[in-house]
Short mmCIF file of N, CA and C and ligand atoms in Angstrom, two decimals:
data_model
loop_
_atom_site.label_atom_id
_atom_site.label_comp_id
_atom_site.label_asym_id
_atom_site.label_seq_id
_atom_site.Cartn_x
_atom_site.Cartn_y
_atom_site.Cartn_z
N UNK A 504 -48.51 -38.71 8.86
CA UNK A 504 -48.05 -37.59 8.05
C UNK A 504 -48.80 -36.29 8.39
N UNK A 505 -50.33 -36.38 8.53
CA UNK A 505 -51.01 -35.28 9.23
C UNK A 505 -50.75 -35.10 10.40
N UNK A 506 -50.33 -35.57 11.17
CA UNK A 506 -49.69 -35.02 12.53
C UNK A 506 -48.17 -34.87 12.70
N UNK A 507 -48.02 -34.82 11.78
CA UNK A 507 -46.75 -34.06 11.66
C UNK A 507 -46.27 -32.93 11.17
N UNK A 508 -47.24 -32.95 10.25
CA UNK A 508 -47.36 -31.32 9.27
C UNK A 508 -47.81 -30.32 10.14
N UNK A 509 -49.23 -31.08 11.01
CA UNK A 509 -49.69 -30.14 12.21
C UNK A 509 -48.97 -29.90 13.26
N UNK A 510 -47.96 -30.50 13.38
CA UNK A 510 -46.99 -30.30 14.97
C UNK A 510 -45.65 -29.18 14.09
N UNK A 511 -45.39 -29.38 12.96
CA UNK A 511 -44.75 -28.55 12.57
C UNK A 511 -45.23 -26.73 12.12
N UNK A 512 -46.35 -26.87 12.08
CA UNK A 512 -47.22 -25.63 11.52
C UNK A 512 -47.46 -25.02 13.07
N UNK A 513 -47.62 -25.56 14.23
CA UNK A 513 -47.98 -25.11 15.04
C UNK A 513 -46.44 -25.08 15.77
N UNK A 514 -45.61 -25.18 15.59
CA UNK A 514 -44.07 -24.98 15.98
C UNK A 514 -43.55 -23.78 15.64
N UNK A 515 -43.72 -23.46 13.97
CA UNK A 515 -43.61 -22.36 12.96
C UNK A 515 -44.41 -21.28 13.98
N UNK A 516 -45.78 -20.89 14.45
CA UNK A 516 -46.75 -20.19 14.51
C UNK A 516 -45.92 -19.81 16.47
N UNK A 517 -45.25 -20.70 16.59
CA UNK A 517 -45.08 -20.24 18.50
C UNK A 517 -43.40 -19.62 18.08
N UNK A 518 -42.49 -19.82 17.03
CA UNK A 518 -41.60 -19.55 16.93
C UNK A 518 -41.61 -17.55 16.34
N UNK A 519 -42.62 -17.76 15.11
CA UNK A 519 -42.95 -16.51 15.31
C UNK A 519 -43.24 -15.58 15.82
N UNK A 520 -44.20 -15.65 16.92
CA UNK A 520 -44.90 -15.24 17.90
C UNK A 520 -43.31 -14.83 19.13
N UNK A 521 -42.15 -15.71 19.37
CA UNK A 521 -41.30 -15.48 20.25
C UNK A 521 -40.33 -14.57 19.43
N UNK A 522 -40.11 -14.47 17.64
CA UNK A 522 -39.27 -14.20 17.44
C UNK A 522 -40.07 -12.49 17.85
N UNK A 523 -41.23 -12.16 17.35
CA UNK A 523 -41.98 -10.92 17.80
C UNK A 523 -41.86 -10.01 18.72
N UNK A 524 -41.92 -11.40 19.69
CA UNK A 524 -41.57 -10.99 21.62
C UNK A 524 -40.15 -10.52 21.62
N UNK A 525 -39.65 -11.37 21.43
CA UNK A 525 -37.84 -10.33 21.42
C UNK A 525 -37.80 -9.15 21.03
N UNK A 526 -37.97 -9.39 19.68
CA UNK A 526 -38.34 -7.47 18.67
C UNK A 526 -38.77 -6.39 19.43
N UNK A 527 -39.88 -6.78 20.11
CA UNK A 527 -40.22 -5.78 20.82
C UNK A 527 -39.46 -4.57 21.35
N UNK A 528 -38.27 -5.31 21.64
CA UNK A 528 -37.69 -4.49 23.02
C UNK A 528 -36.29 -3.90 22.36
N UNK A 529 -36.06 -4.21 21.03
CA UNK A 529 -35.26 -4.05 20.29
C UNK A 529 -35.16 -2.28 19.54
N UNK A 530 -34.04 -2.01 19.40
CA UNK A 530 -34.18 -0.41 18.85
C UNK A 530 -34.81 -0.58 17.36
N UNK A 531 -35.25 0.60 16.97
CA UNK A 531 -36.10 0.46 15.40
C UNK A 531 -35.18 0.59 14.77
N UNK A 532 -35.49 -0.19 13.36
CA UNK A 532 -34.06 0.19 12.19
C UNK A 532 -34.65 1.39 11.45
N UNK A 533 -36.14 1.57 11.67
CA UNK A 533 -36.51 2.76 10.56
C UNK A 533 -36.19 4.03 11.17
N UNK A 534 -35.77 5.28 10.15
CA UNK A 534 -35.24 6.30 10.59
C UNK A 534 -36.91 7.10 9.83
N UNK A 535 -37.08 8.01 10.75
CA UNK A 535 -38.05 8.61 10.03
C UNK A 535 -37.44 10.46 9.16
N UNK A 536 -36.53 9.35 8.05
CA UNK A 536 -35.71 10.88 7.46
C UNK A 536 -37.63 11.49 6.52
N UNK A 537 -37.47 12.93 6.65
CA UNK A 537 -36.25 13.84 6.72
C UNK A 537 -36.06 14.28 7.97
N UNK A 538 -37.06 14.15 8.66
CA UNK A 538 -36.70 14.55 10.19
C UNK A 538 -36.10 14.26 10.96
N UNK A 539 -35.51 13.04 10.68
CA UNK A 539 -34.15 12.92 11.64
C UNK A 539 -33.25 12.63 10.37
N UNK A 540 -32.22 12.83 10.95
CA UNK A 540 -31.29 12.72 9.85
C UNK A 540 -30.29 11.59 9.50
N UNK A 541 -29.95 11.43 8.64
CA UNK A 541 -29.04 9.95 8.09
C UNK A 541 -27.82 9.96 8.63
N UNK A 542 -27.12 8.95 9.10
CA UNK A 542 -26.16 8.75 9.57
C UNK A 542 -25.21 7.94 8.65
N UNK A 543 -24.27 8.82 7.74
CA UNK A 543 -23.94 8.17 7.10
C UNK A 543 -22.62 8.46 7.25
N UNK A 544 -21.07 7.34 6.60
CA UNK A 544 -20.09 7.40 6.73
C UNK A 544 -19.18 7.84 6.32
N UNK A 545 -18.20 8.39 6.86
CA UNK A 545 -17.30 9.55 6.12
C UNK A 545 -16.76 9.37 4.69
N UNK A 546 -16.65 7.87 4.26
CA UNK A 546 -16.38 7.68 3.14
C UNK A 546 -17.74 7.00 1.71
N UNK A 547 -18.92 7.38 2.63
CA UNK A 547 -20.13 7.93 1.60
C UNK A 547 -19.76 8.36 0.26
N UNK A 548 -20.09 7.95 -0.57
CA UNK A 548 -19.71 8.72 -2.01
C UNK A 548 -21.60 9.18 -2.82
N UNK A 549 -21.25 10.42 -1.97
CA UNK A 549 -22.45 11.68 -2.75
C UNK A 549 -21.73 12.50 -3.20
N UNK A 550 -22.60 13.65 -2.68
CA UNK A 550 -22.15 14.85 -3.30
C UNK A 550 -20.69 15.20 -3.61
N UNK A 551 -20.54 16.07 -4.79
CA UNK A 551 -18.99 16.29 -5.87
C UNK A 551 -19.08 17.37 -4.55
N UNK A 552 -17.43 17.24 -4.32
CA UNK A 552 -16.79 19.08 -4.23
C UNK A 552 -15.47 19.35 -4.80
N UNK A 553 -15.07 20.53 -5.10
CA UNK A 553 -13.96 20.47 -5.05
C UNK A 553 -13.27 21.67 -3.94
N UNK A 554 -12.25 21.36 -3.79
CA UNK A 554 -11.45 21.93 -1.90
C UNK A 554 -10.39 22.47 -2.59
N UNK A 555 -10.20 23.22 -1.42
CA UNK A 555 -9.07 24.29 -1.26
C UNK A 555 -7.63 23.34 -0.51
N UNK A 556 -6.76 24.24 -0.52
CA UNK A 556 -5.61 23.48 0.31
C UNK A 556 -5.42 24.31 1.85
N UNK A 557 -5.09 24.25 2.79
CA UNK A 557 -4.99 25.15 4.12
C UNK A 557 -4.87 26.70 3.95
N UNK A 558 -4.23 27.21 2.83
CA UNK A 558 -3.72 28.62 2.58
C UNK A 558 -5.14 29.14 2.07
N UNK A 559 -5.77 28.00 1.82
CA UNK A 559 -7.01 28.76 0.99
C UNK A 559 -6.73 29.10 -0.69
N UNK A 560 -5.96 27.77 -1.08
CA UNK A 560 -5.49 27.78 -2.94
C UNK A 560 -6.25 27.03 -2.96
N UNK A 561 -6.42 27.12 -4.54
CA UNK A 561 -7.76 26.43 -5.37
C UNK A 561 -6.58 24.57 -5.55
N UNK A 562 -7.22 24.21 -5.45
CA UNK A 562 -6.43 22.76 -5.45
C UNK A 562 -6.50 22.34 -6.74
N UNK A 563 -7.30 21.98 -7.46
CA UNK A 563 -7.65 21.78 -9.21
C UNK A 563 -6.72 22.47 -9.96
N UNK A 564 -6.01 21.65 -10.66
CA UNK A 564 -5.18 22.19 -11.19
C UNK A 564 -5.66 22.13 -12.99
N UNK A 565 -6.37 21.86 -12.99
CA UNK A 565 -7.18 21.51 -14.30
C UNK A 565 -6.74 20.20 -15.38
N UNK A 566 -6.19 19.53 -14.50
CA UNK A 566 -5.68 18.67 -15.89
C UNK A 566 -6.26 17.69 -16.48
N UNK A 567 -7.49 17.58 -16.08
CA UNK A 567 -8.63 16.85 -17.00
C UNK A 567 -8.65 15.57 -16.54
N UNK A 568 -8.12 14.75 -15.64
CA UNK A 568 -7.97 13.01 -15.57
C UNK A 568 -9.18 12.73 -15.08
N UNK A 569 -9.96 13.72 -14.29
CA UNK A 569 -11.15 13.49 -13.99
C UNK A 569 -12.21 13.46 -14.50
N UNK A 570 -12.40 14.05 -15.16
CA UNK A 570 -13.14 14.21 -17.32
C UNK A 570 -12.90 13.07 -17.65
N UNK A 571 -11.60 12.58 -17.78
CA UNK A 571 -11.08 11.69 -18.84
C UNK A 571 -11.96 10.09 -18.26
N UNK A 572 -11.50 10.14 -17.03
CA UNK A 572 -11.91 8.89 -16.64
C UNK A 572 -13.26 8.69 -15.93
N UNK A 573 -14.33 9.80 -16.21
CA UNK A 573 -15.44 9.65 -15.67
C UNK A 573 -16.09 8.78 -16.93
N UNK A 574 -17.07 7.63 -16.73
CA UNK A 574 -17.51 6.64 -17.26
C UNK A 574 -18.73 7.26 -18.07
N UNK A 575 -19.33 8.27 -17.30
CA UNK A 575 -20.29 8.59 -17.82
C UNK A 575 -20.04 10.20 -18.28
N UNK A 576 -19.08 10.55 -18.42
CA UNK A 576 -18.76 11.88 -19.40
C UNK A 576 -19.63 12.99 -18.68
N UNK A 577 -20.05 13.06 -17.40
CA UNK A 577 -20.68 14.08 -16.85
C UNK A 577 -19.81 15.60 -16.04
N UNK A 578 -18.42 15.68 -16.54
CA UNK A 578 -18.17 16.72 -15.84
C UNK A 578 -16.72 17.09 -17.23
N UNK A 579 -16.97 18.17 -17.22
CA UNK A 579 -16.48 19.01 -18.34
C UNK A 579 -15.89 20.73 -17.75
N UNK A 580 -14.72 21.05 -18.07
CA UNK A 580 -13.51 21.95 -17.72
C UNK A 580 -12.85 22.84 -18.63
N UNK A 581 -12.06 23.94 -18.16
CA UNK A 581 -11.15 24.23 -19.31
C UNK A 581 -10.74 24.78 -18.69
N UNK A 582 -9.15 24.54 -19.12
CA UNK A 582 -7.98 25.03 -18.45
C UNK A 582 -7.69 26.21 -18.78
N UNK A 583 -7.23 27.17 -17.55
CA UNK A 583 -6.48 28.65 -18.33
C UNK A 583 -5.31 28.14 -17.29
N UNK A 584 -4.73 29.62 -17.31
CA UNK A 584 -3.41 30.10 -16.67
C UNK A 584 -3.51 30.94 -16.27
N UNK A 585 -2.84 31.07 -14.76
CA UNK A 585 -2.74 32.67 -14.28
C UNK A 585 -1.25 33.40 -14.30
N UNK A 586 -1.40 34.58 -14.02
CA UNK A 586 0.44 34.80 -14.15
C UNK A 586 1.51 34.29 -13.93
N UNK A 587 1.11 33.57 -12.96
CA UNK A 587 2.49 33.06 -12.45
C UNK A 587 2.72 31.46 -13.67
N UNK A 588 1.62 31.30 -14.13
CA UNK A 588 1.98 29.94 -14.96
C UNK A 588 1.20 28.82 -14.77
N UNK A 589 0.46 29.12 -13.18
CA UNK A 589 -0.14 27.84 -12.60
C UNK A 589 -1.67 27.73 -13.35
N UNK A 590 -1.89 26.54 -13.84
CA UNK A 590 -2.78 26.06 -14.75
C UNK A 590 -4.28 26.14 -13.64
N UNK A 591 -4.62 26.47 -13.86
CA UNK A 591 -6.42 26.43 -13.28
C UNK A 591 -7.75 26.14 -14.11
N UNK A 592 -8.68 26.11 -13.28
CA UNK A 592 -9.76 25.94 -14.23
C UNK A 592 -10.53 26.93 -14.37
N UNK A 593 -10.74 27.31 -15.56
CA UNK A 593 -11.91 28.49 -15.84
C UNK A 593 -13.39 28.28 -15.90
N UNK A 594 -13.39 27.27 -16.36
CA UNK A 594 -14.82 26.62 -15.36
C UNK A 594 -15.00 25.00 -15.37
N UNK A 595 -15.46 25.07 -14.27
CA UNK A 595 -15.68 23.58 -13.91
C UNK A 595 -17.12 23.30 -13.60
N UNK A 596 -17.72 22.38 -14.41
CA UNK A 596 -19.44 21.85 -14.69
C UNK A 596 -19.05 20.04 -14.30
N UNK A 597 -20.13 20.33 -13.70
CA UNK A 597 -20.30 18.66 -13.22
C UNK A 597 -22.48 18.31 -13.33
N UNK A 598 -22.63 17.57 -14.53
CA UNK A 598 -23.95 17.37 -14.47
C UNK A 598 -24.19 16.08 -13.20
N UNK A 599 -24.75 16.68 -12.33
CA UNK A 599 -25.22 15.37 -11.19
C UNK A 599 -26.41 14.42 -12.38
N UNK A 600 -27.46 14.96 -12.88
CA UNK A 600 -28.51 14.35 -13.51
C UNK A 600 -27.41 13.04 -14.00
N UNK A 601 -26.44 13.26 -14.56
CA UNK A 601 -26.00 11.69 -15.30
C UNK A 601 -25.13 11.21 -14.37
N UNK A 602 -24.64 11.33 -13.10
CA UNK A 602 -23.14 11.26 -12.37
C UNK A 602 -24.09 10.14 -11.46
N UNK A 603 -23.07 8.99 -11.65
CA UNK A 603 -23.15 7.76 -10.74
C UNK A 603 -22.64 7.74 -9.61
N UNK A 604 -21.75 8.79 -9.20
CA UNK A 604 -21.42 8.44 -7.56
C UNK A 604 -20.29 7.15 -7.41
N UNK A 605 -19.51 6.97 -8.63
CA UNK A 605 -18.48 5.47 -8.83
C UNK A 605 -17.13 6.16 -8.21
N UNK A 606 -16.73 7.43 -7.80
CA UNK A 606 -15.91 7.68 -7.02
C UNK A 606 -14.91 8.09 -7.83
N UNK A 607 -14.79 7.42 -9.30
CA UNK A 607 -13.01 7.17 -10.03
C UNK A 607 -12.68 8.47 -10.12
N UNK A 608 -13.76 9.96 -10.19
CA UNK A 608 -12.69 11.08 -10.35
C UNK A 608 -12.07 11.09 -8.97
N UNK A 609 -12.94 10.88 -7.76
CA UNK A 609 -11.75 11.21 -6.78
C UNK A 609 -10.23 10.36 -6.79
N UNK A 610 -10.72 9.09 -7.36
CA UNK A 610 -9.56 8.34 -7.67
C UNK A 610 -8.58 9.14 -8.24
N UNK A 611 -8.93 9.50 -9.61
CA UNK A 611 -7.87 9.96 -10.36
C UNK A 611 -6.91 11.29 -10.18
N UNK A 612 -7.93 11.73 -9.01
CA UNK A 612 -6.99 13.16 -8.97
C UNK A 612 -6.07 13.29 -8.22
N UNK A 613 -4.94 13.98 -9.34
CA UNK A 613 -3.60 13.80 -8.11
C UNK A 613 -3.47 14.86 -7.39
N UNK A 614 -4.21 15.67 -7.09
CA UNK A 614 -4.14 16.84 -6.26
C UNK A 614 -5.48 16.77 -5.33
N UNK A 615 -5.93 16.19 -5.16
CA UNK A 615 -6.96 15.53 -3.99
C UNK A 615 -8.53 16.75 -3.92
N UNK A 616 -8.26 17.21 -5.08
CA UNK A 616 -9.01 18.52 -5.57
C UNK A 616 -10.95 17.80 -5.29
N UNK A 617 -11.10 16.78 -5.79
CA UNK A 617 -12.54 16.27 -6.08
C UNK A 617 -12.68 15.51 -5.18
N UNK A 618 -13.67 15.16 -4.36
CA UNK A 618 -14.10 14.77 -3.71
C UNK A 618 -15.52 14.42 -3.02
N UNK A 619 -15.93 13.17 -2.91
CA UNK A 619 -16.79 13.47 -2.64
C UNK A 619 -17.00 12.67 -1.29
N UNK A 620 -18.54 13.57 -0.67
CA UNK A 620 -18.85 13.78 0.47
C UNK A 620 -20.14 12.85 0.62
N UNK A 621 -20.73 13.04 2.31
CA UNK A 621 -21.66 12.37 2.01
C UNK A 621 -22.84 12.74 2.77
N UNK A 622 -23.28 13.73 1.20
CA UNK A 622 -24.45 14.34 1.10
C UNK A 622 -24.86 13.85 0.38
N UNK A 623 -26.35 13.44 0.58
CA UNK A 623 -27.45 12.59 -0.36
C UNK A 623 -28.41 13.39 -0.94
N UNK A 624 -28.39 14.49 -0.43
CA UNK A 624 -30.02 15.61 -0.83
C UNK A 624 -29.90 16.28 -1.65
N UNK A 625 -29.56 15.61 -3.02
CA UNK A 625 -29.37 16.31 -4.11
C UNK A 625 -30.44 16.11 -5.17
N UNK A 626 -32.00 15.79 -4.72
CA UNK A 626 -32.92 15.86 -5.27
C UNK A 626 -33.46 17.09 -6.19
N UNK A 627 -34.11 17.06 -7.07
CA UNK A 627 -34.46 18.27 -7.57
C UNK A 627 -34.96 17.87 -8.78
N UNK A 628 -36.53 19.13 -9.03
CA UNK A 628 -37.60 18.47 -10.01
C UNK A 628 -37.26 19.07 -11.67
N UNK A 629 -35.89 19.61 -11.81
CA UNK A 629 -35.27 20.15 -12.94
C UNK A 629 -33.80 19.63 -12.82
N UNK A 630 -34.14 18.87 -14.58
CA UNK A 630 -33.20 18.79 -14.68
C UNK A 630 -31.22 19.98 -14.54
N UNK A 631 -32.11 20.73 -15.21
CA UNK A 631 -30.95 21.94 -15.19
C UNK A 631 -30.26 22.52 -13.78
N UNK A 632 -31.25 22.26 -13.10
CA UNK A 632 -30.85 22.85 -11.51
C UNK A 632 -29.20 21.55 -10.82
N UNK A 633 -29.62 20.87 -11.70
CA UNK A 633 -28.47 19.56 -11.22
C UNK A 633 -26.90 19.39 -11.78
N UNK A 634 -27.03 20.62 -13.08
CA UNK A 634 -25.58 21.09 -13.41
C UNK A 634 -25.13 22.01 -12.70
N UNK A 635 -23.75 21.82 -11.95
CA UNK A 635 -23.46 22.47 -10.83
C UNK A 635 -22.13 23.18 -11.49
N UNK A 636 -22.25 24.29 -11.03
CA UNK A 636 -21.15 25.20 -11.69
C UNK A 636 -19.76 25.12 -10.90
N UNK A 637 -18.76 25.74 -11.09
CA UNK A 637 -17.51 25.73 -10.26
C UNK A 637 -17.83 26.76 -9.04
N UNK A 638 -18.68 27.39 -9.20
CA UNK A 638 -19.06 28.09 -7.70
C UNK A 638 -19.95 27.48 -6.76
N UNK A 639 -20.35 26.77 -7.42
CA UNK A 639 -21.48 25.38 -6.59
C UNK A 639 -20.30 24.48 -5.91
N UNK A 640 -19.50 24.32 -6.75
CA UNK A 640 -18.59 23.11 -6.37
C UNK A 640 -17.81 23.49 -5.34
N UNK A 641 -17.14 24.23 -5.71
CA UNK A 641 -16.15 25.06 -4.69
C UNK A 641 -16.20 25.25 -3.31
N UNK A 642 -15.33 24.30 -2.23
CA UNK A 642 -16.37 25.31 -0.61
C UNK A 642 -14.56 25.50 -0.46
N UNK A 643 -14.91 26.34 0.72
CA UNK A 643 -13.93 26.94 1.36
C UNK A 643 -12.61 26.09 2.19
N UNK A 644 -13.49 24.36 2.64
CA UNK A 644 -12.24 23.49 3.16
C UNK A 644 -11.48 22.88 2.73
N UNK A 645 -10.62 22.27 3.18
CA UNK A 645 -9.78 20.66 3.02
C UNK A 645 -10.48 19.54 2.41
N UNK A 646 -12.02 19.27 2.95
CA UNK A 646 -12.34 18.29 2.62
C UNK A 646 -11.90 17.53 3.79
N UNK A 647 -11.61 15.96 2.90
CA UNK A 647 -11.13 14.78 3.16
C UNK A 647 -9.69 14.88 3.88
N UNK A 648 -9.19 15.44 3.34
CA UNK A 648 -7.70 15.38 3.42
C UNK A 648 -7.10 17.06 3.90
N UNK A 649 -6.71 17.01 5.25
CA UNK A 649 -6.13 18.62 5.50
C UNK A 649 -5.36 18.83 5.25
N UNK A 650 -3.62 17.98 5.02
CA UNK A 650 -2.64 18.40 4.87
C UNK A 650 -2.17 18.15 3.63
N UNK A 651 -3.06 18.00 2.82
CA UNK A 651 -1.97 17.81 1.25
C UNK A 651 -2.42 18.79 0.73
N UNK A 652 -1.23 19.54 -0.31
CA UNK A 652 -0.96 20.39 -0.72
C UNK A 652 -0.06 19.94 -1.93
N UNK A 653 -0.39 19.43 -3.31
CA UNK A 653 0.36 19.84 -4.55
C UNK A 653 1.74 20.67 -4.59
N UNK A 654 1.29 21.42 -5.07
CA UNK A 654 1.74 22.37 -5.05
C UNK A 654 3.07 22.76 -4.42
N UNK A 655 3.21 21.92 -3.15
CA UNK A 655 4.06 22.42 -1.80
C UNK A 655 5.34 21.17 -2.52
N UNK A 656 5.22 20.97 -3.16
CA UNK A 656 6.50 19.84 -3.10
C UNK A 656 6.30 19.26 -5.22
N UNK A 657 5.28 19.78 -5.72
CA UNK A 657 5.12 19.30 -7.22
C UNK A 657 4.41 20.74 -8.18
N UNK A 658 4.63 20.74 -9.32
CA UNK A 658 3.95 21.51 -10.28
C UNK A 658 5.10 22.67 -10.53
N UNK A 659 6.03 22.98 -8.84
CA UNK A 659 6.74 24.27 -8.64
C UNK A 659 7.46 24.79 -9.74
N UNK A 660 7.65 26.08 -10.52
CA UNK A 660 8.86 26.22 -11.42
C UNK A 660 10.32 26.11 -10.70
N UNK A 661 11.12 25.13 -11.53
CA UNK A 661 12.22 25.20 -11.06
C UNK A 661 13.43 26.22 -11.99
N UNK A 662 14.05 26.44 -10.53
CA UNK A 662 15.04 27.39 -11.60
C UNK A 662 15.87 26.59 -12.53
N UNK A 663 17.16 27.33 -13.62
CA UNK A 663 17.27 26.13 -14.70
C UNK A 663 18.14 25.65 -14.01
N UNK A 664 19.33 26.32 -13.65
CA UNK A 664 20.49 25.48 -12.45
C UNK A 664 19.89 24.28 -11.56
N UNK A 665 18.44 24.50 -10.96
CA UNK A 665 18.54 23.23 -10.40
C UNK A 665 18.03 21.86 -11.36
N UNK A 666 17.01 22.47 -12.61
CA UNK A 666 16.58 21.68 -13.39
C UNK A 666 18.01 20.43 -13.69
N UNK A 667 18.72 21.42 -14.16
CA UNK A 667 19.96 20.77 -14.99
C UNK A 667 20.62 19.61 -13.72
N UNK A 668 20.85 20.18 -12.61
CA UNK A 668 20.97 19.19 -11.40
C UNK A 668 20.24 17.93 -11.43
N UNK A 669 19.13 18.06 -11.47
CA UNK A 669 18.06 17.47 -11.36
C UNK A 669 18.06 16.18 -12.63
N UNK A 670 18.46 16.45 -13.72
CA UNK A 670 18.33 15.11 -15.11
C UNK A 670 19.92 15.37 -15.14
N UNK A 671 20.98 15.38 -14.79
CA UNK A 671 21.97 14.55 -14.57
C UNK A 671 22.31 13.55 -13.47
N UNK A 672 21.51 14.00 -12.64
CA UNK A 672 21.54 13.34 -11.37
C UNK A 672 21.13 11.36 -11.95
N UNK A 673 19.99 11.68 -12.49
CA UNK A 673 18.94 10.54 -12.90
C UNK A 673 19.38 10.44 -14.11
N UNK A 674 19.94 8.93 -14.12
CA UNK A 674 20.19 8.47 -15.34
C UNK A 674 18.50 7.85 -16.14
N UNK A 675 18.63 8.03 -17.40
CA UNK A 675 17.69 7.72 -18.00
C UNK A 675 16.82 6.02 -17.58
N UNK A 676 16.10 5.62 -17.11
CA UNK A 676 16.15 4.29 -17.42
C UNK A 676 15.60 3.37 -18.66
N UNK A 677 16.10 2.33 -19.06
CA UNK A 677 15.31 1.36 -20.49
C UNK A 677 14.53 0.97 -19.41
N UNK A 678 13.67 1.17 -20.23
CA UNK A 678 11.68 0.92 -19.98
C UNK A 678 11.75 -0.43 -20.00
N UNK A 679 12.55 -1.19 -21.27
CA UNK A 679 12.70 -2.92 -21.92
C UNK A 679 13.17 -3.81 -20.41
N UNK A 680 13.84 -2.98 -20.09
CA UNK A 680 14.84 -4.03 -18.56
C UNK A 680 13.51 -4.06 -17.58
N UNK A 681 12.80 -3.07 -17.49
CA UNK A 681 11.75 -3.62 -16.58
C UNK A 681 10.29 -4.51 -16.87
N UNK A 682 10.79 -5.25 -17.82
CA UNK A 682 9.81 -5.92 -18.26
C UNK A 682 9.82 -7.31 -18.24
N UNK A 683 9.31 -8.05 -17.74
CA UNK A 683 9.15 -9.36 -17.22
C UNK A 683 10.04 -10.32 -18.77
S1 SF4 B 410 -18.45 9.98 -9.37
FE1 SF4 B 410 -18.16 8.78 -11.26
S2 SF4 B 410 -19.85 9.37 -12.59
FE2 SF4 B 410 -19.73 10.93 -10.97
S3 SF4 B 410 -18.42 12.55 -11.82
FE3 SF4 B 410 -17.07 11.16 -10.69
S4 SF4 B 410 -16.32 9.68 -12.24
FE4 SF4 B 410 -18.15 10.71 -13.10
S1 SF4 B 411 -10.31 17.96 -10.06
FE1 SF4 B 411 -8.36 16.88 -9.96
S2 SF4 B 411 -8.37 15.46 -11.72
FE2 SF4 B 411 -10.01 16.99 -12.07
S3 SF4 B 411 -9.01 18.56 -13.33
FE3 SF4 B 411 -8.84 19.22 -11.16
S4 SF4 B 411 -6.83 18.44 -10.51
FE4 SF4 B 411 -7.35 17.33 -12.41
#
């Protein structure tokens, strides 16, 4: 039994020693951030933004689903209107200090307005510095997504002639018939 424990302990001790020798020659997994930088993947979920559409329109249309369905109640809005009718936001606050990074506002938005990116360096030794205003939020691109546009095909006022086209065309349907 003692020479077996010893032929196994000294098996363990040469296996280590080779797994070492390989390593050697192997690339490092440690990154020495901040100086080099993280390589992370386009669908990273950090940092909030919210994007423009190609014309350079505010994409947010304010309708709150992203409020509604954030888990942790960290981002808060209010809707105005501009002349033409189109609903916007008059300001948009997103506290990072409580925001988990769970993605569901980008989920929820149907105008592809929120998004997030993947920026991690959102450290900071105040709390307050981590509520980010709608001018914080705001950048100038697409984002994620270049070619969608709301707007271009939904939200549009229709004139009433085509409205009226439009709900005779479509018969009503019972909700009851599609139900198992
Ligand atoms: S990522 Fe999650 S926690 Fe953060 S704002 Fe969006 S829904 Fe809220
Ligand atoms: S970001 Fe999207 S979900 Fe949130 S209010 Fe704007 S349009 Fe609605």
């Amino acid at each position: 039994m003692f020479i077996k424990i010893f032929f196994l302990q000294i098996y363990s001790q040469i296996r280590s020693l080779y797994l070492i020798f390989c390593n050697i020659f192997q690339a490092s997994e440690t990154r020495l951030y901040p100086e080099e930088s993280l390589k992370l993947s386009s669908r990273y979920r950090g940092r909030i933004v919210l994007t423009r559409t190609k014309t350079g329109e505010e994409r947010c249309v304010a309708c709150g689903l992203c409020a509604a369905v954030c888990p942790v109640s960290c981002i808060s809005l209010q809707k105005t209107e501009d002349k033409t009718g189109r609903w916007r936001s008059e300001f948009f606050r997103i506290n990072f200090s409580r925001c988990i990074f769970c993605g569901l506002c980008e989920e929820a938005c149907p105008t592809l307005a929120i998004q997030l990116i993947p920026d991690v360096e959102l450290g900071d030794y105040e709390y307050k510095n981590l509520i980010y205003e709608k001018k914080d939020l705001l950048i100038s691109g697409t984002g994620k997504y270049d070619d969608y546009d709301y707007y271009s095909f939904s939200g549009v006022t229709l004139k009433k002639t085509k409205i009226k086209k439009f709900f005779h065309k479509k018969k009503n349907v019972d909700i009851k018939s599609l139900l198992p």
